[in-house]
Amino acid sequence: MITEAQIRDIRNFLASKKLQSDLFLEVSDHFVVQISQLMLSKNIDFEEAFLQTKILWMGELRMVKADILSFKKITVIEKRIVNKRLNKVLLNSILFLPIILGINFIFPDLGVFFVIFLSAILLFLFGLSLIKKKLKFRDYLFIGFHPLILKIILIGYILPFLIFSMLPANFTVPELILGLSKNISLAAFAVVTQIQLLYSNFNNKKVLLS
């Protein structure tokens, strides 16, 4: 049976890994279960079982750089989870792109208002995050340099170009409308992504790593 003092030892060890709160609790529970099982199955004391469990988790709790553009180090397990969340955000933004392009083509005059509407949602989330102290203003300034945002700027330019290039040769679009459509699509694409990033952060599912 693991005592409260031993549970504190486990949590102090995991606290040094600076895991996110939700992940911290999950990994802590796994540690308690595994240590308890080792103590029973191998008839060893807590210290030995704790050491064996740390060895088993060594690969997952190894500290690595969060991403190429970040100086922060996180555990392998956290990096995998964050990357999964990033990919989900990116996929949602890509799936949203045809809707943006469709609105720009069918209702060209509504494109700007659509971006303004999305920006209002972004500002609301930003303000709420500051009020609830879910995000520091300094951290928000780094969103523009977030690896995902940089990817999205690149994709935001490439995808519309690919879509337009696949249109029939006899399908003509005025150059001004085409350029405006691309700019509005890119702006909406980036705003939708930032909304998702702030929403994840507000729900304590960290994606932004400065």
PDB file of C-alpha atoms in Angstrom:
ATOM      1  CA  MET A   1       0.000   0.000   0.000  1.00  0.00           C
ATOM      2  CA  ILE A   2       1.423   3.362  -1.050  1.00  0.00           C
ATOM      3  CA  THR A   3       1.335   6.066   1.616  1.00  0.00           C
ATOM      4  CA  GLU A   4       0.509   9.759   1.163  1.00  0.00           C
ATOM      5  CA  ALA A   5       4.172  10.632   1.719  1.00  0.00           C
ATOM      6  CA  GLN A   6       5.201   8.259  -1.079  1.00  0.00           C
ATOM      7  CA  ILE A   7       2.571   9.738  -3.410  1.00  0.00           C
ATOM      8  CA  ARG A   8       4.100  13.160  -2.685  1.00  0.00           C
ATOM      9  CA  ASP A   9       7.519  11.757  -3.666  1.00  0.00           C
ATOM     10  CA  ILE A  10       6.055  10.560  -6.971  1.00  0.00           C
ATOM     11  CA  ARG A  11       4.422  13.922  -7.657  1.00  0.00           C
ATOM     12  CA  ASN A  12       7.570  15.845  -6.725  1.00  0.00           C
ATOM     13  CA  PHE A  13       9.513  13.773  -9.250  1.00  0.00           C
ATOM     14  CA  LEU A  14       6.912  14.372 -11.981  1.00  0.00           C
ATOM     15  CA  ALA A  15       6.697  18.077 -11.097  1.00  0.00           C
ATOM     16  CA  SER A  16      10.351  18.386 -12.107  1.00  0.00           C
ATOM     17  CA  LYS A  17       9.298  17.333 -15.619  1.00  0.00           C
ATOM     18  CA  LYS A  18       6.938  20.354 -15.834  1.00  0.00           C
ATOM     19  CA  LEU A  19       4.076  18.340 -17.308  1.00  0.00           C
ATOM     20  CA  GLN A  20       0.786  20.022 -18.145  1.00  0.00           C
ATOM     21  CA  SER A  21      -1.790  19.699 -15.361  1.00  0.00           C
ATOM     22  CA  ASP A  22      -4.037  17.181 -17.152  1.00  0.00           C
ATOM     23  CA  LEU A  23      -1.081  15.049 -18.245  1.00  0.00           C
ATOM     24  CA  PHE A  24       0.562  15.363 -14.810  1.00  0.00           C
ATOM     25  CA  LEU A  25      -2.451  13.782 -13.091  1.00  0.00           C
ATOM     26  CA  GLU A  26      -2.707  11.009 -15.684  1.00  0.00           C
ATOM     27  CA  VAL A  27       0.984  10.061 -15.502  1.00  0.00           C
ATOM     28  CA  SER A  28       0.903  10.313 -11.700  1.00  0.00           C
ATOM     29  CA  ASP A  29      -1.956   7.797 -11.574  1.00  0.00           C
ATOM     30  CA  HIS A  30      -0.023   5.454 -13.885  1.00  0.00           C
ATOM     31  CA  PHE A  31       3.027   5.693 -11.627  1.00  0.00           C
ATOM     32  CA  VAL A  32       1.002   4.854  -8.513  1.00  0.00           C
ATOM     33  CA  VAL A  33      -0.626   1.834 -10.198  1.00  0.00           C
ATOM     34  CA  GLN A  34       2.637   0.506 -11.659  1.00  0.00           C
ATOM     35  CA  ILE A  35       4.565   0.945  -8.416  1.00  0.00           C
ATOM     36  CA  SER A  36       1.813  -0.795  -6.449  1.00  0.00           C
ATOM     37  CA  GLN A  37       1.795  -3.707  -8.897  1.00  0.00           C
ATOM     38  CA  LEU A  38       5.587  -4.056  -8.756  1.00  0.00           C
ATOM     39  CA  MET A  39       5.577  -4.008  -4.950  1.00  0.00           C
ATOM     40  CA  LEU A  40       3.006  -6.809  -4.875  1.00  0.00           C
ATOM     41  CA  SER A  41       4.245  -8.970  -7.750  1.00  0.00           C
ATOM     42  CA  LYS A  42       7.977  -8.753  -6.953  1.00  0.00           C
ATOM     43  CA  ASN A  43       7.669  -8.315  -3.192  1.00  0.00           C
ATOM     44  CA  ILE A  44       9.934  -5.256  -3.186  1.00  0.00           C
ATOM     45  CA  ASP A  45       9.804  -1.998  -1.235  1.00  0.00           C
ATOM     46  CA  PHE A  46       8.592   1.364  -2.522  1.00  0.00           C
ATOM     47  CA  GLU A  47      12.040   2.780  -3.328  1.00  0.00           C
ATOM     48  CA  GLU A  48      12.963  -0.177  -5.543  1.00  0.00           C
ATOM     49  CA  ALA A  49       9.569  -0.193  -7.273  1.00  0.00           C
ATOM     50  CA  PHE A  50       9.777   3.584  -7.787  1.00  0.00           C
ATOM     51  CA  LEU A  51      13.238   3.247  -9.334  1.00  0.00           C
ATOM     52  CA  GLN A  52      12.090   0.479 -11.701  1.00  0.00           C
ATOM     53  CA  THR A  53       9.057   2.530 -12.733  1.00  0.00           C
ATOM     54  CA  LYS A  54      11.236   5.572 -13.456  1.00  0.00           C
ATOM     55  CA  ILE A  55      13.444   3.379 -15.647  1.00  0.00           C
ATOM     56  CA  LEU A  56      10.372   2.087 -17.513  1.00  0.00           C
ATOM     57  CA  TRP A  57       9.232   5.664 -18.135  1.00  0.00           C
ATOM     58  CA  MET A  58      12.704   7.010 -18.927  1.00  0.00           C
ATOM     59  CA  GLY A  59      12.054   7.237 -22.669  1.00  0.00           C
ATOM     60  CA  GLU A  60       8.661   8.922 -22.293  1.00  0.00           C
ATOM     61  CA  LEU A  61       9.900  11.431 -19.696  1.00  0.00           C
ATOM     62  CA  ARG A  62      13.107  12.344 -21.543  1.00  0.00           C
ATOM     63  CA  MET A  63      13.355  16.113 -22.102  1.00  0.00           C
ATOM     64  CA  VAL A  64      13.518  17.290 -25.727  1.00  0.00           C
ATOM     65  CA  LYS A  65      13.029  20.610 -27.555  1.00  0.00           C
ATOM     66  CA  ALA A  66       9.356  21.451 -28.012  1.00  0.00           C
ATOM     67  CA  ASP A  67       9.932  22.372 -31.669  1.00  0.00           C
ATOM     68  CA  ILE A  68      12.557  23.823 -33.988  1.00  0.00           C
ATOM     69  CA  LEU A  69      11.680  27.437 -33.173  1.00  0.00           C
ATOM     70  CA  SER A  70      11.304  26.978 -29.426  1.00  0.00           C
ATOM     71  CA  PHE A  71      13.877  27.110 -26.655  1.00  0.00           C
ATOM     72  CA  LYS A  72      11.541  25.321 -24.266  1.00  0.00           C
ATOM     73  CA  LYS A  73      12.118  21.673 -23.407  1.00  0.00           C
ATOM     74  CA  ILE A  74       9.289  19.254 -22.713  1.00  0.00           C
ATOM     75  CA  THR A  75       8.987  15.507 -22.237  1.00  0.00           C
ATOM     76  CA  VAL A  76       8.681  13.132 -25.188  1.00  0.00           C
ATOM     77  CA  ILE A  77       5.171  12.098 -24.130  1.00  0.00           C
ATOM     78  CA  GLU A  78       4.035  15.729 -23.905  1.00  0.00           C
ATOM     79  CA  LYS A  79       5.581  16.588 -27.265  1.00  0.00           C
ATOM     80  CA  ARG A  80       3.689  13.715 -28.871  1.00  0.00           C
ATOM     81  CA  ILE A  81       0.397  14.894 -27.360  1.00  0.00           C
ATOM     82  CA  VAL A  82       1.027  18.540 -28.323  1.00  0.00           C
ATOM     83  CA  ASN A  83       1.930  17.545 -31.891  1.00  0.00           C
ATOM     84  CA  LYS A  84      -1.282  15.527 -32.101  1.00  0.00           C
ATOM     85  CA  ARG A  85      -3.255  18.589 -31.000  1.00  0.00           C
ATOM     86  CA  LEU A  86      -1.365  20.780 -33.474  1.00  0.00           C
ATOM     87  CA  ASN A  87      -2.111  18.401 -36.337  1.00  0.00           C
ATOM     88  CA  LYS A  88      -5.803  18.388 -35.385  1.00  0.00           C
ATOM     89  CA  VAL A  89      -5.875  22.192 -35.435  1.00  0.00           C
ATOM     90  CA  LEU A  90      -4.127  22.232 -38.805  1.00  0.00           C
ATOM     91  CA  LEU A  91      -6.526  19.638 -40.251  1.00  0.00           C
ATOM     92  CA  ASN A  92      -9.558  21.620 -39.052  1.00  0.00           C
ATOM     93  CA  SER A  93      -8.164  24.756 -40.699  1.00  0.00           C
ATOM     94  CA  ILE A  94      -7.529  22.916 -43.965  1.00  0.00           C
ATOM     95  CA  LEU A  95     -11.062  21.479 -43.942  1.00  0.00           C
ATOM     96  CA  PHE A  96     -12.394  24.990 -43.307  1.00  0.00           C
ATOM     97  CA  LEU A  97     -10.539  26.423 -46.322  1.00  0.00           C
ATOM     98  CA  PRO A  98     -13.077  25.274 -49.007  1.00  0.00           C
ATOM     99  CA  ILE A  99     -15.839  27.051 -47.043  1.00  0.00           C
ATOM    100  CA  ILE A 100     -13.791  30.253 -47.015  1.00  0.00           C
ATOM    101  CA  LEU A 101     -13.038  29.978 -50.736  1.00  0.00           C
ATOM    102  CA  GLY A 102     -16.686  29.189 -51.494  1.00  0.00           C
ATOM    103  CA  ILE A 103     -17.907  32.276 -49.647  1.00  0.00           C
ATOM    104  CA  ASN A 104     -15.353  34.427 -51.471  1.00  0.00           C
ATOM    105  CA  PHE A 105     -16.431  33.130 -54.876  1.00  0.00           C
ATOM    106  CA  ILE A 106     -20.205  33.100 -54.356  1.00  0.00           C
ATOM    107  CA  PHE A 107     -20.461  36.195 -52.151  1.00  0.00           C
ATOM    108  CA  PRO A 108     -17.284  38.254 -52.785  1.00  0.00           C
ATOM    109  CA  ASP A 109     -18.588  41.214 -50.784  1.00  0.00           C
ATOM    110  CA  LEU A 110     -19.147  39.063 -47.692  1.00  0.00           C
ATOM    111  CA  GLY A 111     -15.551  37.834 -47.508  1.00  0.00           C
ATOM    112  CA  VAL A 112     -14.268  40.866 -45.594  1.00  0.00           C
ATOM    113  CA  PHE A 113     -17.221  40.807 -43.169  1.00  0.00           C
ATOM    114  CA  PHE A 114     -16.620  37.089 -42.603  1.00  0.00           C
ATOM    115  CA  VAL A 115     -13.012  37.785 -41.591  1.00  0.00           C
ATOM    116  CA  ILE A 116     -14.193  40.624 -39.309  1.00  0.00           C
ATOM    117  CA  PHE A 117     -16.694  38.244 -37.671  1.00  0.00           C
ATOM    118  CA  LEU A 118     -13.968  35.637 -37.083  1.00  0.00           C
ATOM    119  CA  SER A 119     -11.637  38.348 -35.753  1.00  0.00           C
ATOM    120  CA  ALA A 120     -14.337  39.411 -33.269  1.00  0.00           C
ATOM    121  CA  ILE A 121     -14.507  35.826 -31.977  1.00  0.00           C
ATOM    122  CA  LEU A 122     -10.710  35.789 -31.691  1.00  0.00           C
ATOM    123  CA  LEU A 123     -10.672  39.081 -29.742  1.00  0.00           C
ATOM    124  CA  PHE A 124     -13.415  37.799 -27.432  1.00  0.00           C
ATOM    125  CA  LEU A 125     -11.422  34.635 -26.651  1.00  0.00           C
ATOM    126  CA  PHE A 126      -8.253  36.676 -26.228  1.00  0.00           C
ATOM    127  CA  GLY A 127      -9.934  39.072 -23.786  1.00  0.00           C
ATOM    128  CA  LEU A 128     -11.541  36.217 -21.871  1.00  0.00           C
ATOM    129  CA  SER A 129      -8.191  34.412 -21.652  1.00  0.00           C
ATOM    130  CA  LEU A 130      -6.545  37.524 -20.197  1.00  0.00           C
ATOM    131  CA  ILE A 131      -9.367  38.109 -17.694  1.00  0.00           C
ATOM    132  CA  LYS A 132      -9.326  34.467 -16.568  1.00  0.00           C
ATOM    133  CA  LYS A 133      -5.501  34.562 -16.531  1.00  0.00           C
ATOM    134  CA  LYS A 134      -5.341  31.640 -18.942  1.00  0.00           C
ATOM    135  CA  LEU A 135      -2.852  33.464 -21.143  1.00  0.00           C
ATOM    136  CA  LYS A 136      -0.241  36.178 -20.705  1.00  0.00           C
ATOM    137  CA  PHE A 137      -0.168  39.018 -23.228  1.00  0.00           C
ATOM    138  CA  ARG A 138       3.530  38.291 -23.843  1.00  0.00           C
ATOM    139  CA  ASP A 139       2.674  34.700 -24.789  1.00  0.00           C
ATOM    140  CA  TYR A 140      -0.025  35.873 -27.193  1.00  0.00           C
ATOM    141  CA  LEU A 141       2.526  38.017 -29.046  1.00  0.00           C
ATOM    142  CA  PHE A 142       4.471  34.823 -29.806  1.00  0.00           C
ATOM    143  CA  ILE A 143       1.459  33.232 -31.523  1.00  0.00           C
ATOM    144  CA  GLY A 144       2.447  34.928 -34.779  1.00  0.00           C
ATOM    145  CA  PHE A 145       5.779  33.091 -34.633  1.00  0.00           C
ATOM    146  CA  HIS A 146       4.277  29.783 -33.557  1.00  0.00           C
ATOM    147  CA  PRO A 147       5.473  26.932 -35.840  1.00  0.00           C
ATOM    148  CA  LEU A 148       1.878  26.042 -36.672  1.00  0.00           C
ATOM    149  CA  ILE A 149       1.064  29.610 -37.741  1.00  0.00           C
ATOM    150  CA  LEU A 150       4.151  29.666 -39.963  1.00  0.00           C
ATOM    151  CA  LYS A 151       3.041  26.382 -41.529  1.00  0.00           C
ATOM    152  CA  ILE A 152      -0.435  27.786 -42.065  1.00  0.00           C
ATOM    153  CA  ILE A 153       0.853  30.918 -43.776  1.00  0.00           C
ATOM    154  CA  LEU A 154       2.744  28.654 -46.170  1.00  0.00           C
ATOM    155  CA  ILE A 155      -0.205  26.313 -46.710  1.00  0.00           C
ATOM    156  CA  GLY A 156      -2.579  29.264 -46.956  1.00  0.00           C
ATOM    157  CA  TYR A 157      -0.650  30.518 -49.973  1.00  0.00           C
ATOM    158  CA  ILE A 158      -0.085  27.117 -51.584  1.00  0.00           C
ATOM    159  CA  LEU A 159      -3.553  25.527 -51.269  1.00  0.00           C
ATOM    160  CA  PRO A 160      -5.553  28.300 -52.975  1.00  0.00           C
ATOM    161  CA  PHE A 161      -2.965  28.353 -55.773  1.00  0.00           C
ATOM    162  CA  LEU A 162      -3.325  24.579 -56.231  1.00  0.00           C
ATOM    163  CA  ILE A 163      -7.128  24.813 -56.223  1.00  0.00           C
ATOM    164  CA  PHE A 164      -7.136  27.603 -58.807  1.00  0.00           C
ATOM    165  CA  SER A 165      -4.591  25.754 -60.965  1.00  0.00           C
ATOM    166  CA  MET A 166      -6.912  22.717 -61.143  1.00  0.00           C
ATOM    167  CA  LEU A 167      -9.767  24.770 -62.609  1.00  0.00           C
ATOM    168  CA  PRO A 168     -10.545  24.261 -66.342  1.00  0.00           C
ATOM    169  CA  ALA A 169      -8.455  26.298 -68.758  1.00  0.00           C
ATOM    170  CA  ASN A 170     -11.535  28.161 -70.015  1.00  0.00           C
ATOM    171  CA  PHE A 171     -12.553  29.112 -66.470  1.00  0.00           C
ATOM    172  CA  THR A 172     -11.535  32.730 -65.993  1.00  0.00           C
ATOM    173  CA  VAL A 173     -11.526  34.707 -62.801  1.00  0.00           C
ATOM    174  CA  PRO A 174     -10.799  38.441 -62.799  1.00  0.00           C
ATOM    175  CA  GLU A 175      -7.310  39.054 -61.444  1.00  0.00           C
ATOM    176  CA  LEU A 176      -8.497  41.513 -58.808  1.00  0.00           C
ATOM    177  CA  ILE A 177     -11.109  39.091 -57.420  1.00  0.00           C
ATOM    178  CA  LEU A 178      -8.581  36.247 -57.509  1.00  0.00           C
ATOM    179  CA  GLY A 179      -6.003  38.238 -55.559  1.00  0.00           C
ATOM    180  CA  LEU A 180      -8.567  39.496 -53.062  1.00  0.00           C
ATOM    181  CA  SER A 181      -9.950  35.987 -52.626  1.00  0.00           C
ATOM    182  CA  LYS A 182      -6.503  34.611 -51.825  1.00  0.00           C
ATOM    183  CA  ASN A 183      -5.774  37.389 -49.318  1.00  0.00           C
ATOM    184  CA  ILE A 184      -9.126  37.017 -47.552  1.00  0.00           C
ATOM    185  CA  SER A 185      -8.794  33.218 -47.532  1.00  0.00           C
ATOM    186  CA  LEU A 186      -5.333  33.418 -45.980  1.00  0.00           C
ATOM    187  CA  ALA A 187      -6.495  35.928 -43.353  1.00  0.00           C
ATOM    188  CA  ALA A 188      -9.546  33.815 -42.425  1.00  0.00           C
ATOM    189  CA  PHE A 189      -7.404  30.666 -42.447  1.00  0.00           C
ATOM    190  CA  ALA A 190      -4.922  32.189 -39.965  1.00  0.00           C
ATOM    191  CA  VAL A 191      -7.672  33.624 -37.727  1.00  0.00           C
ATOM    192  CA  VAL A 192      -9.508  30.274 -37.573  1.00  0.00           C
ATOM    193  CA  THR A 193      -6.258  28.646 -36.497  1.00  0.00           C
ATOM    194  CA  GLN A 194      -5.602  31.228 -33.777  1.00  0.00           C
ATOM    195  CA  ILE A 195      -9.173  30.788 -32.495  1.00  0.00           C
ATOM    196  CA  GLN A 196      -8.525  27.052 -32.100  1.00  0.00           C
ATOM    197  CA  LEU A 197      -5.184  27.674 -30.375  1.00  0.00           C
ATOM    198  CA  LEU A 198      -6.719  30.114 -27.889  1.00  0.00           C
ATOM    199  CA  TYR A 199      -9.712  27.841 -27.281  1.00  0.00           C
ATOM    200  CA  SER A 200      -7.402  24.897 -26.541  1.00  0.00           C
ATOM    201  CA  ASN A 201      -5.341  27.065 -24.210  1.00  0.00           C
ATOM    202  CA  PHE A 202      -8.501  28.312 -22.451  1.00  0.00           C
ATOM    203  CA  ASN A 203      -9.489  24.693 -21.769  1.00  0.00           C
ATOM    204  CA  ASN A 204      -6.022  23.965 -20.334  1.00  0.00           C
ATOM    205  CA  LYS A 205      -5.045  21.881 -23.364  1.00  0.00           C
ATOM    206  CA  LYS A 206      -1.773  23.588 -24.083  1.00  0.00           C
ATOM    207  CA  VAL A 207      -0.709  23.858 -27.702  1.00  0.00           C
ATOM    208  CA  LEU A 208       1.213  27.112 -27.592  1.00  0.00           C
ATOM    209  CA  LEU A 209       4.751  26.556 -26.357  1.00  0.00           C
ATOM    210  CA  SER A 210       6.909  29.648 -26.110  1.00  0.00           C
TER     211      SER A 210
END
